[in-house]
PDB file of C-alpha atoms in Angstrom:
ATOM      1  CA  MET L   1      14.886   3.992  18.024  1.00  0.00           C
ATOM      2  CA  PRO L   2      11.446   5.679  17.733  1.00  0.00           C
ATOM      3  CA  ILE L   3       8.911   4.296  15.295  1.00  0.00           C
ATOM      4  CA  ALA L   4       7.890   6.828  12.702  1.00  0.00           C
ATOM      5  CA  SER L   5       4.315   7.047  11.473  1.00  0.00           C
ATOM      6  CA  PRO L   6       3.679   4.910   8.352  1.00  0.00           C
ATOM      7  CA  LYS L   7       5.056   6.497   5.189  1.00  0.00           C
ATOM      8  CA  PRO L   8       2.836   6.545   2.092  1.00  0.00           C
ATOM      9  CA  LEU L   9       4.919   4.809  -0.484  1.00  0.00           C
ATOM     10  CA  LEU L  10       6.168   2.094   1.807  1.00  0.00           C
ATOM     11  CA  PHE L  11       2.706   0.795   1.479  1.00  0.00           C
ATOM     12  CA  GLY L  12       3.872  -0.270  -2.021  1.00  0.00           C
ATOM     13  CA  LEU L  13       4.591  -3.404  -0.023  1.00  0.00           C
ATOM     14  CA  SER L  14       0.960  -3.935   0.575  1.00  0.00           C
ATOM     15  CA  LEU L  15      -1.017  -6.640  -1.223  1.00  0.00           C
ATOM     16  CA  GLY L  16      -4.719  -7.285  -1.621  1.00  0.00           C
ATOM     17  CA  LEU L  17      -7.418  -8.630  -3.895  1.00  0.00           C
ATOM     18  CA  ILE L  18     -10.965  -7.849  -4.901  1.00  0.00           C
ATOM     19  CA  ALA L  19     -13.098  -9.478  -7.597  1.00  0.00           C
ATOM     20  CA  SER L  20     -16.641 -10.339  -8.626  1.00  0.00           C
ATOM     21  CA  VAL L  21     -16.393 -14.102  -8.561  1.00  0.00           C
ATOM     22  CA  ALA L  22     -18.574 -16.672  -6.865  1.00  0.00           C
ATOM     23  CA  GLN L  23     -15.712 -18.862  -5.663  1.00  0.00           C
ATOM     24  CA  ALA L  24     -13.274 -17.661  -3.039  1.00  0.00           C
ATOM     25  CA  GLU L  25      -9.647 -17.186  -4.061  1.00  0.00           C
ATOM     26  CA  ASN L  26      -6.618 -17.430  -1.802  1.00  0.00           C
ATOM     27  CA  VAL L  27      -3.459 -15.535  -2.680  1.00  0.00           C
ATOM     28  CA  HIS L  28      -0.021 -15.696  -1.115  1.00  0.00           C
ATOM     29  CA  ALA L  29       2.939 -13.483  -1.962  1.00  0.00           C
ATOM     30  CA  HIS L  30       6.445 -13.258  -0.567  1.00  0.00           C
ATOM     31  CA  TYR L  31       8.279 -10.011  -1.290  1.00  0.00           C
ATOM     32  CA  ARG L  32      11.961  -9.165  -1.040  1.00  0.00           C
ATOM     33  CA  VAL L  33      12.877  -5.589  -0.075  1.00  0.00           C
ATOM     34  CA  SER L  34      16.176  -4.014  -1.101  1.00  0.00           C
ATOM     35  CA  LEU L  35      17.820  -0.607  -0.749  1.00  0.00           C
ATOM     36  CA  ILE L  36      20.460   0.373  -3.332  1.00  0.00           C
ATOM     37  CA  GLY L  37      20.652  -3.306  -4.229  1.00  0.00           C
ATOM     38  CA  LEU L  38      21.210  -4.569  -0.674  1.00  0.00           C
ATOM     39  CA  PRO L  39      18.572  -6.806   0.963  1.00  0.00           C
ATOM     40  CA  ILE L  40      16.994  -5.055   3.948  1.00  0.00           C
ATOM     41  CA  GLY L  41      13.615  -6.701   4.485  1.00  0.00           C
ATOM     42  CA  ALA L  42      10.929  -9.203   3.614  1.00  0.00           C
ATOM     43  CA  ALA L  43       7.154  -9.094   3.478  1.00  0.00           C
ATOM     44  CA  ASP L  44       4.540 -11.843   3.408  1.00  0.00           C
ATOM     45  CA  ALA L  45       1.033 -11.091   2.226  1.00  0.00           C
ATOM     46  CA  SER L  46      -2.046 -13.273   2.142  1.00  0.00           C
ATOM     47  CA  SER L  47      -5.564 -12.578   0.994  1.00  0.00           C
ATOM     48  CA  THR L  48      -8.907 -14.342   0.817  1.00  0.00           C
ATOM     49  CA  ILE L  49     -11.642 -12.912  -1.368  1.00  0.00           C
ATOM     50  CA  ASP L  50     -15.034 -13.826  -2.753  1.00  0.00           C
ATOM     51  CA  ASP L  51     -17.747 -11.929  -4.583  1.00  0.00           C
ATOM     52  CA  LYS L  52     -18.808  -9.983  -1.480  1.00  0.00           C
ATOM     53  CA  HIS L  53     -15.877  -9.701   0.921  1.00  0.00           C
ATOM     54  CA  TYR L  54     -12.107  -9.571   1.178  1.00  0.00           C
ATOM     55  CA  ARG L  55      -9.443  -9.805   3.845  1.00  0.00           C
ATOM     56  CA  VAL L  56      -5.778  -8.864   3.451  1.00  0.00           C
ATOM     57  CA  ASP L  57      -2.907  -9.468   5.887  1.00  0.00           C
ATOM     58  CA  LEU L  58       0.641  -8.170   5.502  1.00  0.00           C
ATOM     59  CA  ASN L  59       3.656  -8.816   7.737  1.00  0.00           C
ATOM     60  CA  VAL L  60       6.920  -6.910   7.227  1.00  0.00           C
ATOM     61  CA  LYS L  61      10.279  -7.301   8.956  1.00  0.00           C
ATOM     62  CA  LEU L  62      13.800  -5.997   8.502  1.00  0.00           C
ATOM     63  CA  THR L  63      16.483  -8.523   7.573  1.00  0.00           C
ATOM     64  CA  GLY L  64      20.222  -8.606   6.870  1.00  0.00           C
ATOM     65  CA  VAL L  65      22.268  -5.574   7.871  1.00  0.00           C
ATOM     66  CA  ALA L  66      19.107  -3.538   8.509  1.00  0.00           C
ATOM     67  CA  SER L  67      18.059  -5.954  11.276  1.00  0.00           C
ATOM     68  CA  LEU L  68      21.295  -5.153  13.133  1.00  0.00           C
ATOM     69  CA  ILE L  69      20.280  -1.501  13.286  1.00  0.00           C
ATOM     70  CA  SER L  70      16.609  -2.020  14.124  1.00  0.00           C
ATOM     71  CA  ASN L  71      14.362  -5.022  14.767  1.00  0.00           C
ATOM     72  CA  LEU L  72      11.350  -3.185  13.377  1.00  0.00           C
ATOM     73  CA  ARG L  73       8.358  -5.361  12.530  1.00  0.00           C
ATOM     74  CA  MET L  74       4.986  -4.341  11.143  1.00  0.00           C
ATOM     75  CA  ALA L  75       1.674  -6.185  10.836  1.00  0.00           C
ATOM     76  CA  LEU L  76      -1.182  -4.747   8.789  1.00  0.00           C
ATOM     77  CA  ALA L  77      -4.687  -6.043   8.126  1.00  0.00           C
ATOM     78  CA  SER L  78      -7.668  -4.820   6.149  1.00  0.00           C
ATOM     79  CA  THR L  79     -11.168  -6.187   5.690  1.00  0.00           C
ATOM     80  CA  GLY L  80     -13.954  -4.942   3.503  1.00  0.00           C
ATOM     81  CA  ALA L  81     -16.844  -5.526   1.165  1.00  0.00           C
ATOM     82  CA  VAL L  82     -17.074  -5.523  -2.607  1.00  0.00           C
ATOM     83  CA  GLN L  83     -19.534  -2.897  -3.824  1.00  0.00           C
ATOM     84  CA  GLY L  84     -20.062  -2.344  -7.526  1.00  0.00           C
ATOM     85  CA  GLY L  85     -16.778  -4.088  -8.300  1.00  0.00           C
ATOM     86  CA  ALA L  86     -14.807  -1.692  -6.082  1.00  0.00           C
ATOM     87  CA  PRO L  87     -13.266  -2.111  -2.624  1.00  0.00           C
ATOM     88  CA  ALA L  88     -15.215  -0.745   0.326  1.00  0.00           C
ATOM     89  CA  PRO L  89     -13.016  -1.085   3.439  1.00  0.00           C
ATOM     90  CA  LEU L  90     -14.608  -1.790   6.805  1.00  0.00           C
ATOM     91  CA  THR L  91     -11.590  -2.163   9.105  1.00  0.00           C
ATOM     92  CA  TYR L  92      -7.893  -1.358   8.958  1.00  0.00           C
ATOM     93  CA  ALA L  93      -5.269  -2.005  11.621  1.00  0.00           C
ATOM     94  CA  THR L  94      -1.496  -1.659  11.947  1.00  0.00           C
ATOM     95  CA  THR L  95       0.979  -2.650  14.638  1.00  0.00           C
ATOM     96  CA  ALA L  96       4.603  -1.499  14.498  1.00  0.00           C
ATOM     97  CA  SER L  97       7.130  -2.551  17.102  1.00  0.00           C
ATOM     98  CA  ASN L  98      10.842  -2.542  17.875  1.00  0.00           C
ATOM     99  CA  SER L  99      12.879  -3.186  21.000  1.00  0.00           C
ATOM    100  CA  SER L 100      11.756   0.032  22.671  1.00  0.00           C
ATOM    101  CA  GLU L 101       8.092   0.548  21.811  1.00  0.00           C
ATOM    102  CA  THR L 102       4.933  -0.680  20.099  1.00  0.00           C
ATOM    103  CA  ARG L 103       2.466   1.507  18.252  1.00  0.00           C
ATOM    104  CA  THR L 104      -0.977   0.471  17.066  1.00  0.00           C
ATOM    105  CA  LEU L 105      -3.661   2.073  14.935  1.00  0.00           C
ATOM    106  CA  ARG L 106      -7.206   0.805  14.404  1.00  0.00           C
ATOM    107  CA  MET L 107      -9.629   2.353  11.966  1.00  0.00           C
ATOM    108  CA  ALA L 108     -13.320   1.661  11.338  1.00  0.00           C
ATOM    109  CA  LEU L 109     -14.933   2.741   8.061  1.00  0.00           C
ATOM    110  CA  ALA L 110     -18.288   2.685   6.293  1.00  0.00           C
ATOM    111  CA  SER L 111     -18.984   3.536   2.650  1.00  0.00           C
ATOM    112  CA  GLY L 112     -15.535   5.048   2.235  1.00  0.00           C
ATOM    113  CA  THR L 113     -15.887   7.291   5.299  1.00  0.00           C
ATOM    114  CA  VAL L 114     -13.740   6.963   8.405  1.00  0.00           C
ATOM    115  CA  ARG L 115     -15.978   6.523  11.461  1.00  0.00           C
ATOM    116  CA  GLN L 116     -13.359   6.072  14.163  1.00  0.00           C
ATOM    117  CA  VAL L 117      -9.580   5.950  14.602  1.00  0.00           C
ATOM    118  CA  GLN L 118      -7.856   4.682  17.741  1.00  0.00           C
ATOM    119  CA  TYR L 119      -4.163   5.277  18.446  1.00  0.00           C
ATOM    120  CA  SER L 120      -1.977   3.624  21.065  1.00  0.00           C
ATOM    121  CA  PRO L 121      -0.104   5.417  22.497  1.00  0.00           C
ATOM    122  CA  PHE L 122      -2.295   8.466  21.990  1.00  0.00           C
ATOM    123  CA  TRP L 123      -1.375  10.552  18.950  1.00  0.00           C
ATOM    124  CA  GLU L 124      -2.240  14.225  18.597  1.00  0.00           C
ATOM    125  CA  GLU L 125      -2.199  16.011  15.266  1.00  0.00           C
ATOM    126  CA  ASP L 126       0.547  18.574  14.760  1.00  0.00           C
ATOM    127  CA  LYS L 127      -0.630  22.187  15.204  1.00  0.00           C
ATOM    128  CA  SER L 128       2.433  23.959  13.806  1.00  0.00           C
ATOM    129  CA  PRO L 129       1.871  26.688  11.155  1.00  0.00           C
ATOM    130  CA  ASP L 130       3.410  24.643   8.321  1.00  0.00           C
ATOM    131  CA  HIS L 131       1.147  21.676   9.013  1.00  0.00           C
ATOM    132  CA  VAL L 132      -1.832  21.082   6.684  1.00  0.00           C
ATOM    133  CA  PRO L 133      -4.696  20.169   9.032  1.00  0.00           C
ATOM    134  CA  LEU L 134      -6.951  17.169   8.442  1.00  0.00           C
ATOM    135  CA  THR L 135     -10.660  17.885   8.114  1.00  0.00           C
ATOM    136  CA  ASP L 136     -13.743  15.659   7.986  1.00  0.00           C
ATOM    137  CA  ALA L 137     -13.698  15.997   4.199  1.00  0.00           C
ATOM    138  CA  HIS L 138     -10.264  14.328   4.108  1.00  0.00           C
ATOM    139  CA  ARG L 139     -11.750  11.281   5.826  1.00  0.00           C
ATOM    140  CA  ARG L 140     -14.500  10.753   3.254  1.00  0.00           C
ATOM    141  CA  ASP L 141     -14.384   8.813  -0.035  1.00  0.00           C
ATOM    142  CA  ILE L 142     -11.043   7.216   0.816  1.00  0.00           C
ATOM    143  CA  LEU L 143      -9.322   3.836   0.909  1.00  0.00           C
ATOM    144  CA  ASP L 144      -6.994   2.519   3.575  1.00  0.00           C
ATOM    145  CA  PRO L 145      -3.415   1.778   2.390  1.00  0.00           C
ATOM    146  CA  LEU L 146      -3.978  -1.963   1.875  1.00  0.00           C
ATOM    147  CA  SER L 147      -7.311  -1.599   0.094  1.00  0.00           C
ATOM    148  CA  ALA L 148      -5.763   1.142  -2.053  1.00  0.00           C
ATOM    149  CA  PHE L 149      -3.766  -1.521  -3.872  1.00  0.00           C
ATOM    150  CA  LEU L 150      -6.820  -3.605  -4.686  1.00  0.00           C
ATOM    151  CA  LEU L 151      -7.002  -2.704  -8.341  1.00  0.00           C
ATOM    152  CA  PRO L 152     -10.082  -4.064 -10.090  1.00  0.00           C
ATOM    153  CA  VAL L 153     -10.085  -3.936 -13.885  1.00  0.00           C
ATOM    154  CA  PRO L 154     -13.403  -3.336 -15.715  1.00  0.00           C
ATOM    155  CA  PRO L 155     -15.007  -6.665 -16.705  1.00  0.00           C
ATOM    156  CA  ASN L 156     -14.819  -5.882 -20.422  1.00  0.00           C
ATOM    157  CA  ALA L 157     -11.177  -4.688 -20.281  1.00  0.00           C
ATOM    158  CA  ASN L 158      -7.898  -6.555 -20.600  1.00  0.00           C
ATOM    159  CA  PRO L 159      -6.294  -6.987 -17.134  1.00  0.00           C
ATOM    160  CA  VAL L 160      -2.917  -6.442 -18.793  1.00  0.00           C
ATOM    161  CA  GLY L 161      -2.310  -3.047 -20.378  1.00  0.00           C
ATOM    162  CA  PRO L 162      -3.560   0.524 -19.892  1.00  0.00           C
ATOM    163  CA  SER L 163      -6.754  -0.573 -18.109  1.00  0.00           C
ATOM    164  CA  ALA L 164      -4.703  -1.909 -15.210  1.00  0.00           C
ATOM    165  CA  CYS L 165      -3.321   1.522 -14.254  1.00  0.00           C
ATOM    166  CA  ARG L 166      -5.847   3.444 -12.189  1.00  0.00           C
ATOM    167  CA  ALA L 167      -5.618   7.186 -12.649  1.00  0.00           C
ATOM    168  CA  HIS L 168      -6.454   8.238  -9.090  1.00  0.00           C
ATOM    169  CA  VAL L 169      -6.389   6.451  -5.727  1.00  0.00           C
ATOM    170  CA  PRO L 170      -7.407   8.484  -2.617  1.00  0.00           C
ATOM    171  CA  VAL L 171      -5.695   7.157   0.527  1.00  0.00           C
ATOM    172  CA  PHE L 172      -5.965   7.899   4.257  1.00  0.00           C
ATOM    173  CA  ASP L 173      -3.548   6.019   6.537  1.00  0.00           C
ATOM    174  CA  GLY L 174      -4.812   7.391   9.848  1.00  0.00           C
ATOM    175  CA  TYR L 175      -2.180  10.141   9.893  1.00  0.00           C
ATOM    176  CA  THR L 176      -2.110  11.680   6.412  1.00  0.00           C
ATOM    177  CA  ARG L 177      -4.345  12.003   3.387  1.00  0.00           C
ATOM    178  CA  PHE L 178      -2.694  11.624  -0.033  1.00  0.00           C
ATOM    179  CA  ASP L 179      -3.374  10.574  -3.615  1.00  0.00           C
ATOM    180  CA  VAL L 180      -1.544   7.980  -5.691  1.00  0.00           C
ATOM    181  CA  SER L 181      -1.973   8.194  -9.459  1.00  0.00           C
ATOM    182  CA  LEU L 182      -0.844   5.613 -12.008  1.00  0.00           C
ATOM    183  CA  SER L 183      -0.249   5.949 -15.751  1.00  0.00           C
ATOM    184  CA  TYR L 184       0.540   3.231 -18.291  1.00  0.00           C
ATOM    185  CA  VAL L 185       4.157   2.776 -19.418  1.00  0.00           C
ATOM    186  CA  GLU L 186       4.508  -0.677 -21.000  1.00  0.00           C
ATOM    187  CA  THR L 187       3.885  -4.404 -20.687  1.00  0.00           C
ATOM    188  CA  ARG L 188       6.617  -6.881 -19.722  1.00  0.00           C
ATOM    189  CA  GLU L 189       7.033 -10.632 -19.207  1.00  0.00           C
ATOM    190  CA  VAL L 190       8.216 -11.978 -15.839  1.00  0.00           C
ATOM    191  CA  HIS L 191       9.057 -15.447 -14.594  1.00  0.00           C
ATOM    192  CA  GLU L 192       8.976 -16.086 -10.871  1.00  0.00           C
ATOM    193  CA  LYS L 193       7.927 -18.842  -8.505  1.00  0.00           C
ATOM    194  CA  GLY L 194       4.179 -19.257  -8.773  1.00  0.00           C
ATOM    195  CA  TYR L 195       3.702 -16.800 -11.642  1.00  0.00           C
ATOM    196  CA  SER L 196       5.015 -16.526 -15.177  1.00  0.00           C
ATOM    197  CA  GLY L 197       3.379 -14.147 -17.566  1.00  0.00           C
ATOM    198  CA  PRO L 198       2.728 -10.515 -18.430  1.00  0.00           C
ATOM    199  CA  VAL L 199       2.749  -7.580 -16.019  1.00  0.00           C
ATOM    200  CA  THR L 200       1.688  -4.000 -16.573  1.00  0.00           C
ATOM    201  CA  VAL L 201       4.261  -1.320 -15.795  1.00  0.00           C
ATOM    202  CA  CYS L 202       2.728   1.902 -14.441  1.00  0.00           C
ATOM    203  CA  ALA L 203       4.432   5.166 -13.554  1.00  0.00           C
ATOM    204  CA  ALA L 204       3.343   6.353 -10.103  1.00  0.00           C
ATOM    205  CA  ARG L 205       2.991   9.829  -8.604  1.00  0.00           C
ATOM    206  CA  TYR L 206       2.390  10.874  -5.010  1.00  0.00           C
ATOM    207  CA  THR L 207       0.362  13.975  -4.123  1.00  0.00           C
ATOM    208  CA  PRO L 208       0.113  15.057  -0.467  1.00  0.00           C
ATOM    209  CA  ILE L 209      -3.321  16.387   0.489  1.00  0.00           C
ATOM    210  CA  ALA L 210      -3.396  16.907   4.271  1.00  0.00           C
ATOM    211  CA  GLY L 211      -1.776  15.822   7.526  1.00  0.00           C
ATOM    212  CA  HIS L 212       1.728  16.705   6.324  1.00  0.00           C
ATOM    213  CA  LYS L 213       4.136  19.585   6.834  1.00  0.00           C
ATOM    214  CA  THR L 214       4.651  21.745   3.763  1.00  0.00           C
ATOM    215  CA  THR L 215       8.260  22.345   4.813  1.00  0.00           C
ATOM    216  CA  ALA L 216       9.133  18.677   5.339  1.00  0.00           C
ATOM    217  CA  ARG L 217      11.920  17.726   2.938  1.00  0.00           C
ATOM    218  CA  GLY L 218      10.719  14.141   2.662  1.00  0.00           C
ATOM    219  CA  THR L 219       7.243  15.223   1.613  1.00  0.00           C
ATOM    220  CA  GLN L 220       8.609  17.746  -0.880  1.00  0.00           C
ATOM    221  CA  PHE L 221      10.931  15.107  -2.339  1.00  0.00           C
ATOM    222  CA  MET L 222       8.169  12.542  -2.820  1.00  0.00           C
ATOM    223  CA  ALA L 223       5.743  15.094  -4.291  1.00  0.00           C
ATOM    224  CA  GLN L 224       8.351  15.961  -6.948  1.00  0.00           C
ATOM    225  CA  ASN L 225       9.528  12.380  -7.412  1.00  0.00           C
ATOM    226  CA  ARG L 226       9.108  11.122 -10.981  1.00  0.00           C
ATOM    227  CA  ASP L 227      11.158   7.984 -10.424  1.00  0.00           C
ATOM    228  CA  MET L 228       8.461   5.624  -9.148  1.00  0.00           C
ATOM    229  CA  GLU L 229       7.058   2.508 -10.838  1.00  0.00           C
ATOM    230  CA  VAL L 230       4.526  -0.177  -9.972  1.00  0.00           C
ATOM    231  CA  TRP L 231       4.323  -3.478 -11.864  1.00  0.00           C
ATOM    232  CA  LEU L 232       0.869  -5.069 -11.698  1.00  0.00           C
ATOM    233  CA  ALA L 233       0.141  -8.756 -12.253  1.00  0.00           C
ATOM    234  CA  PRO L 234      -3.261 -10.330 -13.017  1.00  0.00           C
ATOM    235  CA  VAL L 235      -4.263 -12.944 -10.480  1.00  0.00           C
ATOM    236  CA  GLY L 236      -5.966 -16.253 -11.160  1.00  0.00           C
ATOM    237  CA  ARG L 237      -9.452 -16.091 -12.573  1.00  0.00           C
ATOM    238  CA  THR L 238     -10.185 -12.785 -10.920  1.00  0.00           C
ATOM    239  CA  HIS L 239     -10.433  -9.573 -12.909  1.00  0.00           C
ATOM    240  CA  VAL L 240      -7.987  -7.789 -10.636  1.00  0.00           C
ATOM    241  CA  VAL L 241      -4.305  -6.888 -10.631  1.00  0.00           C
ATOM    242  CA  ILE L 242      -1.959  -6.714  -7.653  1.00  0.00           C
ATOM    243  CA  PRO L 243       1.529  -5.276  -7.111  1.00  0.00           C
ATOM    244  CA  TYR L 244       4.295  -7.531  -8.396  1.00  0.00           C
ATOM    245  CA  ARG L 245       7.084  -4.966  -8.073  1.00  0.00           C
ATOM    246  CA  VAL L 246       7.360  -1.468  -6.597  1.00  0.00           C
ATOM    247  CA  SER L 247      10.415   0.687  -7.296  1.00  0.00           C
ATOM    248  CA  LEU L 248      10.973   4.211  -6.041  1.00  0.00           C
ATOM    249  CA  MET L 249      13.836   6.592  -5.502  1.00  0.00           C
ATOM    250  CA  THR L 250      14.124   7.907  -1.944  1.00  0.00           C
ATOM    251  CA  GLN L 251      16.430  10.406  -0.278  1.00  0.00           C
ATOM    252  CA  VAL L 252      18.714   7.537   0.758  1.00  0.00           C
ATOM    253  CA  GLY L 253      18.633   5.570  -2.512  1.00  0.00           C
ATOM    254  CA  ARG L 254      16.387   3.302  -4.539  1.00  0.00           C
ATOM    255  CA  ILE L 255      14.020   0.954  -2.705  1.00  0.00           C
ATOM    256  CA  VAL L 256      12.692  -2.061  -4.601  1.00  0.00           C
ATOM    257  CA  VAL L 257       9.976  -4.388  -3.360  1.00  0.00           C
ATOM    258  CA  GLU L 258       9.652  -7.413  -5.639  1.00  0.00           C
ATOM    259  CA  ALA L 259       7.741 -10.687  -5.454  1.00  0.00           C
ATOM    260  CA  ALA L 260       9.889 -13.775  -5.021  1.00  0.00           C
ATOM    261  CA  GLU L 261       6.727 -15.874  -4.955  1.00  0.00           C
ATOM    262  CA  LEU L 262       3.181 -15.156  -6.054  1.00  0.00           C
ATOM    263  CA  ARG L 263       0.472 -17.826  -5.998  1.00  0.00           C
ATOM    264  CA  ALA L 264      -3.294 -17.775  -6.421  1.00  0.00           C
ATOM    265  CA  THR L 265      -5.434 -20.842  -5.681  1.00  0.00           C
ATOM    266  CA  PRO L 266      -9.196 -21.473  -5.442  1.00  0.00           C
TER     267      PRO L 266
END
């Protein structure tokens, strides 16, 4: 079974942290993944951050019935600096494998600009007429998919509420360039292992920019999709929020990624 290139919203699985604090914080999260209510996967995320740097690691695997169809596993990692209270990624890497093949991507960045991307096996951009080509401009002022979910809240703002929902997040995953925008919906209380307290519910929208086919049904569906939510939880003493729950309708049903455990420790 071939491994498809990473899909934008699946990176709702991703977890990371960024904050202006002198003491390093460690965060661990275990996520359960379900499709139409059936368990299909699990993800473990860990992050270490201080006032100048961050590192995020995410491991995803299929479980249950899905594992009988494919033994797909993915490992993602991102490192970066904290500049002006915002993430500035330096490296991003992904490895996806199943029983028949392994694909890797490594990306080097500086000041929000992609300097180099390595693919194994070699990947060549589609040249078909309905393909929106990537340009150098699409590789500037961007975040990698893991850093894109590092959501710092202004120091003078409440980390729970409208301030937690960023209006515009520019993302480049090595294959496509897209935007994710969030808007405030409501605040809820949750109770789960390692975290009990308020979360901010944000509506999410996906806007394809480049690297996609205009005729692709999946891309058209996601661009018109208004059934996407992200729940954001404040973490520890940091002034940052991270994904607690991601819910989106897909062409095959609703996918939900939800934290079964979320812990932050100095």
